[in-house]
């Protein structure tokens, strides 16, 4: 691991996820001529594929990064139960494995070496730890919330509808092609991008190929979808229901991935507001369609990685088709394996290594230096070979952008306030947390097969309680929620295929002695599994044994969904008080438990209707709510979209930052003041739930914050 080249920087960015990448690359691109020193601090490592891809036939990426002093790990690649074990043991972050990729935190208090849960706060958070942040494991869904969500009075934004649309367009480009490309094309007035040459050129400075809409079983198949216009005037693609049987076979929807076909068909009977999600995945242009940089593509002469429908988006894309932000950061800081020089670190000028990223670096607290002299950041530097070994270090910066994600940023700010580093932060630090109304649920017994393990992990959505959902009818937008299909990686298929029916059985039997029943069931399962192995020797010649079913078969009449909705956003964080507590504790200010939020009744009602349309006689079950979770007093909302806690607001009385991410300084008077040069740009600033996947909104807001910060640096705005 390379040492920091110096201890003082112009700008330090904490984190490397959406907020961090959008802001750091914007500042580097827009004031590159002033050559600011930028340092990104990230607590995790780089992650990449261990197999050859179209663009990296010799698996050179890991070596390329290691040669530049960067710690790298490989995605888990095994596609069956062994892979599940690899994921749990190697890829989850825990003591002695602090460089793990996933961090699963059940907020509360545990004793007996973490085995006994003493206090349960009712929230479990899954997040990523690595260069690229949540983009490393996210489901690629790049979607905008309905405008009425942002019109909530808790949103302090002064942007006009036109400005808002332009930042969302910029964010789509920044995720789909690259942040640097977004600003280059923005300055030419070319967002949304149009190829001026007519030669199917990618936009200038692009790292990826743009967002795609993947619903077919293989790349290149023409989906033959129906196109409608969404409320923002963009194309929305959806399944052609009941295609005219007289049309040629290629006009049918039979080439669709089963999950997408079954989900959209069922959804079309429940809401008029449904369709295909925009995915941050490179794909090939479907055959017969014009090659067009606005569409999925792959250019002659410049083959790029493309989606092979392997369904592994949440555990690492082996063909390297996804568009995680680490690709952009590598291109910016180190260049590409094909010899393309770094965007910001000019190879010929050793003095000009101005853009640095330091992995395995976990920020502890921030101290404001006297007389507006900038900030000192205390961090833990982990040892690459033994990540549990860490040393305390410090770095100084004139400006700091905190973008450590919802939990990370809340922790840093609460610690900094409690330990006197930033004593004048708003009293609102930690308030306004939201689970984003996240809900995961499974349904077995569909009357048609569905492939849960093939295709991008999410293909489609259905919106409820929007004006478009049931045109002409009165609508209560406070009840807005969204349901999406969710695939599962094959490595987890046998666990989920067995586990969900078991949870359902337990739920049905729990009124009898529940713990005894659970133990008996586990004993029965173990005996059953061992028995199958023994019996296979005698029976397999005449009859196929269950243990020889493939991972796809375990789940092939099951549907998994994720839902989100307008949750109340009234969670209040505090720091855990002892090592047996999670670093952050949370409770709602209205004394309800998180599972009792009214939005979940709405979600469950829509799911009951969806279950019927999917031809199942069962109900969707959420393994984290009811049944065994209830008996074990471990019920929680499992969220991968934690939001808020350092909310944007108009004043220090109401929130932690203003709409440009500037951190308020509490003067105890009515005079507005800021911590000069201190910013927050990530999911923690969202003042309410979005009810949709948040990365596009986080990106749009962060680009706006960075744009304003650039003007600030250039002296065009007053503080
Ligand atoms: C499995 C999964 C699937 C998801 N799918 C989608 C989806 O399809 N679409 C969507 O919009 N959203 C999705 N999300 C949510 C999305 O990933 C997050 O909302 C988004 O990443 C948040 O961006 P951020 O900038 O706030 O923080 P992050 O992207 O989480 O980045 C924060 C970074 O800071 C680092 N960090 C934290 N603490 C410290 C510290 N103390 N010091 C240094 N570094 C630190 C972290 O390691 C991380 O890299 C998904 C999330 C998960 C877990
Ligand atoms: S479906 Fe597979 S190939 Fe396609 S993006 Fe996801 S992980 Fe990559």
Coordinates of N, CA and C and ligand atoms in Angstrom, one line a residue, residues 13-22 40-45 93 100-103 125-143 175 277-278 280 313-315 322 325 358 360-365 377-380 402-409 411-412 415 436 438 457-458 484 486 562 564 639-643 681-686 690 692-699 702, ligand 1:
X13 N -12.1 14.0 0.1 CA -13.4 13.4 -0.1 C -13.5 12.1 0.7
X14 N -14.4 12.0 1.6 CA -14.5 10.8 2.4 C -15.5 9.8 1.8
X15 N -15.1 8.7 1.4 CA -15.9 7.7 0.7 C -15.6 7.7 -0.8
X16 N -16.2 6.7 -1.5 CA -15.9 6.6 -2.9 C -17.2 6.1 -3.6
X17 N -18.4 6.3 -3.0 CA -19.6 5.8 -3.6 C -20.2 6.9 -4.5
X18 N -21.5 7.0 -4.6 CA -22.2 7.9 -5.5 C -21.9 9.3 -5.2
X19 N -22.1 9.7 -3.9 CA -21.9 11.1 -3.6 C -20.4 11.5 -3.8
X20 N -19.5 10.7 -3.4 CA -18.1 11.0 -3.4 C -17.6 11.0 -4.9
X21 N -18.0 10.1 -5.7 CA -17.5 10.0 -7.1 C -18.0 11.2 -7.9
X22 N -19.3 11.5 -7.7 CA -19.9 12.6 -8.5 C -19.3 13.9 -8.1
X40 N -9.1 11.0 -2.0 CA -10.3 10.3 -1.6 C -9.9 9.3 -0.6
X41 N -10.7 9.2 0.5 CA -10.4 8.2 1.6 C -11.5 7.2 1.6
X42 N -11.1 5.9 1.4 CA -12.1 4.8 1.3 C -11.7 3.7 2.2
X43 N -12.7 3.2 3.0 CA -12.4 2.2 4.0 C -12.2 0.8 3.4
X44 N -12.7 0.6 2.2 CA -12.6 -0.8 1.6 C -11.5 -0.9 0.6
X45 N -11.5 -2.0 -0.2 CA -10.5 -2.2 -1.2 C -11.2 -2.1 -2.6
X93 N -18.1 -8.2 5.8 CA -17.2 -7.4 6.7 C -17.6 -7.8 8.1
X100 N -14.0 -6.8 4.1 CA -15.1 -7.5 3.4 C -15.9 -6.5 2.6
X101 N -16.6 -7.0 1.6 CA -17.4 -6.1 0.7 C -18.7 -5.7 1.2
X102 N -19.4 -6.6 1.9 CA -20.8 -6.3 2.4 C -20.7 -6.0 3.9
X103 N -21.5 -5.0 4.3 CA -21.6 -4.9 5.8 C -23.1 -5.0 6.1
X125 N -29.3 -3.0 8.2 CA -28.9 -2.3 7.0 C -27.8 -3.1 6.2
X126 N -28.0 -3.2 4.9 CA -27.0 -3.9 4.1 C -26.4 -2.8 3.2
X127 N -25.0 -2.7 3.3 CA -24.3 -1.6 2.5 C -23.0 -2.2 2.1
X128 N -22.3 -1.5 1.2 CA -21.1 -1.9 0.6 C -19.9 -1.2 1.2
X129 N -18.7 -1.9 1.2 CA -17.5 -1.3 1.7 C -16.4 -1.6 0.6
X130 N -16.1 -0.6 -0.2 CA -15.1 -0.9 -1.2 C -15.0 0.3 -2.2
X131 N -14.0 0.4 -3.0 CA -13.9 1.5 -3.9 C -15.0 1.4 -4.9
X132 N -15.9 2.5 -4.9 CA -17.1 2.5 -5.8 C -18.3 2.4 -4.9
X133 N -18.2 2.2 -3.6 CA -19.3 2.2 -2.6 C -20.4 1.3 -3.1
X134 N -21.7 1.7 -2.9 CA -22.8 0.9 -3.2 C -22.9 0.5 -4.6
X135 N -22.3 1.2 -5.5 CA -22.4 0.8 -7.0 C -21.7 -0.6 -7.2
X136 N -20.9 -1.0 -6.3 CA -20.2 -2.3 -6.5 C -21.2 -3.5 -6.4
X137 N -22.3 -3.3 -5.6 CA -23.2 -4.4 -5.4 C -24.6 -4.1 -5.7
X138 N -24.9 -2.9 -6.3 CA -26.3 -2.5 -6.4 C -26.9 -3.1 -7.6
X139 N -28.2 -3.0 -7.7 CA -29.0 -3.7 -8.7 C -29.1 -2.9 -10.0
X140 N -28.3 -1.9 -10.1 CA -28.1 -1.1 -11.4 C -29.3 -0.2 -11.7
X141 N -30.3 -0.2 -10.8 CA -31.6 0.5 -11.1 C -31.4 2.0 -11.0
X142 N -31.6 2.7 -12.1 CA -31.3 4.1 -12.2 C -32.6 4.8 -12.5
X143 N -33.3 5.3 -11.4 CA -34.7 5.6 -11.6 C -35.0 6.9 -10.8
X175 N -23.8 8.5 -14.6 CA -23.7 7.1 -14.2 C -23.5 6.2 -15.4
X277 N -37.0 -0.9 -16.0 CA -36.1 0.0 -15.4 C -35.0 0.4 -16.3
X278 N -34.4 1.6 -16.1 CA -33.1 2.0 -16.7 C -32.1 1.3 -15.9
X280 N -27.9 0.5 -15.2 CA -26.5 0.9 -15.5 C -25.7 -0.3 -15.9
X313 N -25.7 -9.6 -10.5 CA -25.4 -8.2 -10.3 C -25.0 -7.8 -8.8
X314 N -25.7 -8.4 -7.9 CA -25.5 -8.1 -6.5 C -24.2 -8.7 -5.9
X315 N -23.6 -9.7 -6.6 CA -22.4 -10.3 -6.0 C -21.2 -10.1 -6.9
X322 N -21.4 -4.5 -15.8 CA -22.1 -3.4 -15.0 C -21.2 -2.1 -15.1
X325 N -18.9 2.5 -10.1 CA -18.1 3.7 -10.2 C -16.6 3.5 -10.1
X358 N -7.1 6.7 -1.5 CA -6.4 5.8 -0.5 C -7.4 4.8 0.1
X360 N -8.6 1.3 2.3 CA -8.4 0.7 3.6 C -8.1 1.9 4.6
X361 N -8.8 3.0 4.4 CA -8.6 4.1 5.2 C -10.0 4.6 5.8
X362 N -10.1 4.4 7.1 CA -11.5 4.6 7.7 C -11.4 5.8 8.6
X363 N -12.2 6.8 8.2 CA -12.2 8.1 8.9 C -12.9 7.9 10.3
X364 N -12.3 8.5 11.3 CA -12.8 8.4 12.6 C -13.5 9.7 12.9
X365 N -12.8 10.8 13.1 CA -13.5 12.1 13.3 C -12.8 13.2 12.6
X377 N -8.4 15.6 9.7 CA -9.2 14.3 9.7 C -8.4 13.2 10.3
X378 N -8.9 12.6 11.3 CA -8.3 11.5 12.0 C -8.8 10.2 11.3
X379 N -7.9 9.3 10.9 CA -8.4 8.1 10.3 C -7.6 6.9 10.7
X380 N -8.2 5.7 10.5 CA -7.5 4.4 10.8 C -7.0 3.9 9.5
X402 N -17.9 15.1 3.0 CA -18.2 13.9 3.7 C -19.2 13.1 2.8
X403 N -18.8 12.0 2.4 CA -19.7 11.2 1.5 C -19.6 9.7 1.8
X404 N -19.7 9.4 3.1 CA -19.4 8.0 3.6 C -20.7 7.2 3.6
X405 N -21.8 7.7 2.9 CA -23.0 7.0 2.9 C -23.8 7.3 4.2
X406 N -25.1 6.9 4.2 CA -26.0 7.3 5.3 C -25.4 7.0 6.7
X407 N -25.1 5.7 6.9 CA -24.6 5.3 8.2 C -23.2 5.9 8.5
X408 N -22.3 5.8 7.5 CA -21.0 6.3 7.6 C -20.9 7.8 8.0
X409 N -21.7 8.6 7.3 CA -21.6 10.0 7.5 C -22.2 10.4 8.8
X411 N -22.3 8.5 11.5 CA -21.3 8.1 12.5 C -20.2 9.2 12.6
X412 N -19.7 9.6 11.5 CA -18.6 10.5 11.6 C -19.0 11.9 12.2
X415 N -19.8 11.4 16.0 CA -18.6 11.3 16.8 C -17.9 12.6 16.8
X436 N -36.5 4.2 3.7 CA -37.0 4.4 2.4 C -38.2 3.4 2.1
X438 N -38.3 0.3 2.5 CA -37.8 -1.0 1.9 C -38.5 -2.2 2.4
X457 N -30.5 -8.4 -12.2 CA -31.1 -8.8 -11.0 C -32.5 -8.1 -10.9
X458 N -32.7 -7.0 -11.5 CA -34.0 -6.3 -11.6 C -34.2 -5.8 -13.0
X484 N -40.6 -3.9 -7.4 CA -39.7 -4.3 -8.5 C -39.5 -5.8 -8.4
X486 N -37.0 -9.0 -8.3 CA -35.6 -9.1 -7.7 C -35.1 -10.5 -8.0
X562 N -38.7 -6.6 -4.4 CA -38.3 -5.6 -3.4 C -39.3 -4.4 -3.6
X564 N -40.4 -0.3 -2.2 CA -40.0 0.9 -1.5 C -41.2 1.8 -1.4
X639 N -33.0 -2.9 5.1 CA -33.0 -1.9 4.1 C -31.6 -1.9 3.4
X640 N -31.6 -1.6 2.1 CA -30.3 -1.4 1.4 C -30.3 0.1 1.0
X641 N -31.3 0.8 1.3 CA -31.4 2.2 0.9 C -31.6 3.2 2.1
X642 N -30.7 3.1 3.1 CA -30.9 4.0 4.3 C -30.7 5.4 3.8
X643 N -31.5 6.3 4.3 CA -31.5 7.7 3.9 C -31.6 8.6 5.1
X681 N -22.3 15.2 0.9 CA -22.9 14.9 -0.4 C -23.1 13.4 -0.5
X682 N -24.2 12.9 0.0 CA -24.5 11.5 -0.1 C -26.0 11.3 0.4
X683 N -26.3 10.0 0.6 CA -27.7 9.6 0.9 C -28.1 10.2 2.3
X684 N -27.2 10.6 3.1 CA -27.6 11.1 4.4 C -28.3 12.5 4.4
X685 N -28.2 13.2 3.3 CA -28.8 14.5 3.2 C -30.2 14.5 2.7
X686 N -30.7 13.3 2.3 CA -32.1 13.3 1.8 C -33.1 13.5 3.0
X690 N -37.7 8.4 -0.6 CA -38.0 8.7 -2.0 C -39.1 7.7 -2.5
X692 N -38.4 5.2 -4.1 CA -37.7 4.5 -5.3 C -36.3 4.4 -4.9
X693 N -35.5 3.6 -5.7 CA -34.1 3.4 -5.5 C -33.4 4.8 -5.6
X694 N -32.5 5.1 -4.7 CA -32.1 6.5 -4.6 C -30.8 6.9 -5.4
X695 N -30.1 6.0 -6.0 CA -28.7 6.4 -6.5 C -28.8 7.6 -7.5
X696 N -29.9 7.6 -8.4 CA -29.9 8.7 -9.4 C -30.2 10.0 -8.7
X697 N -31.0 10.0 -7.7 CA -31.3 11.3 -7.0 C -30.1 11.7 -6.2
X698 N -29.4 10.8 -5.5 CA -28.1 11.1 -4.8 C -27.1 11.7 -5.8
X699 N -27.1 11.1 -6.9 CA -26.1 11.6 -7.9 C -26.5 13.0 -8.4
X702 N -25.7 15.5 -5.8 CA -24.2 15.6 -5.6 C -23.6 16.4 -6.7
Ligands
LIG1 C1 -27.4 -4.9 -2.5 C2 -27.8 -3.5 -2.8 C3 -28.5 -3.2 -4.0 C4 -28.8 -1.9 -4.3 N1 -29.5 -1.6 -5.5 C5 -29.7 -0.3 -5.8 C6 -30.2 0.0 -7.1 O1 -30.4 -0.9 -7.9 N2 -30.5 1.3 -7.4 C7 -30.2 2.3 -6.5 O2 -30.5 3.5 -6.8 N3 -29.7 2.0 -5.3 C8 -29.4 0.8 -4.9 N4 -28.8 0.5 -3.7 C9 -28.6 1.6 -2.8 C10 -27.3 2.4 -3.2 O3 -26.2 1.6 -3.4 C11 -27.1 3.5 -2.2 O4 -28.2 4.3 -2.0 C12 -25.9 4.4 -2.6 O5 -24.8 3.6 -2.8 C13 -25.7 5.4 -1.6 O6 -24.7 6.3 -2.1 P1 -23.8 7.1 -1.1 O7 -22.9 8.0 -1.8 O8 -24.7 7.7 0.0 O9 -22.9 6.0 -0.3 P2 -22.2 4.7 -0.7 O10 -22.3 4.5 -2.2 O11 -22.6 3.7 0.2 O12 -20.7 5.1 -0.5 C14 -20.2 5.3 0.8 C15 -18.7 4.9 0.8 O13 -18.1 5.4 2.0 C16 -17.3 4.4 2.5 N5 -17.2 4.7 4.0 C17 -18.1 4.5 4.9 N6 -17.6 4.9 6.1 C18 -16.4 5.4 5.9 C19 -15.4 5.9 6.7 N7 -15.6 6.1 8.0 N8 -14.2 6.3 6.2 C20 -14.0 6.1 4.9 N9 -14.9 5.5 4.0 C21 -16.1 5.2 4.5 C22 -18.0 3.1 2.2 O14 -17.1 2.0 2.3 C23 -18.5 3.3 0.9 O15 -17.6 3.0 -0.1 C24 -28.5 -0.8 -3.4 C25 -27.7 -1.1 -2.2 C26 -27.4 -2.4 -1.9 C27 -26.6 -2.7 -0.7

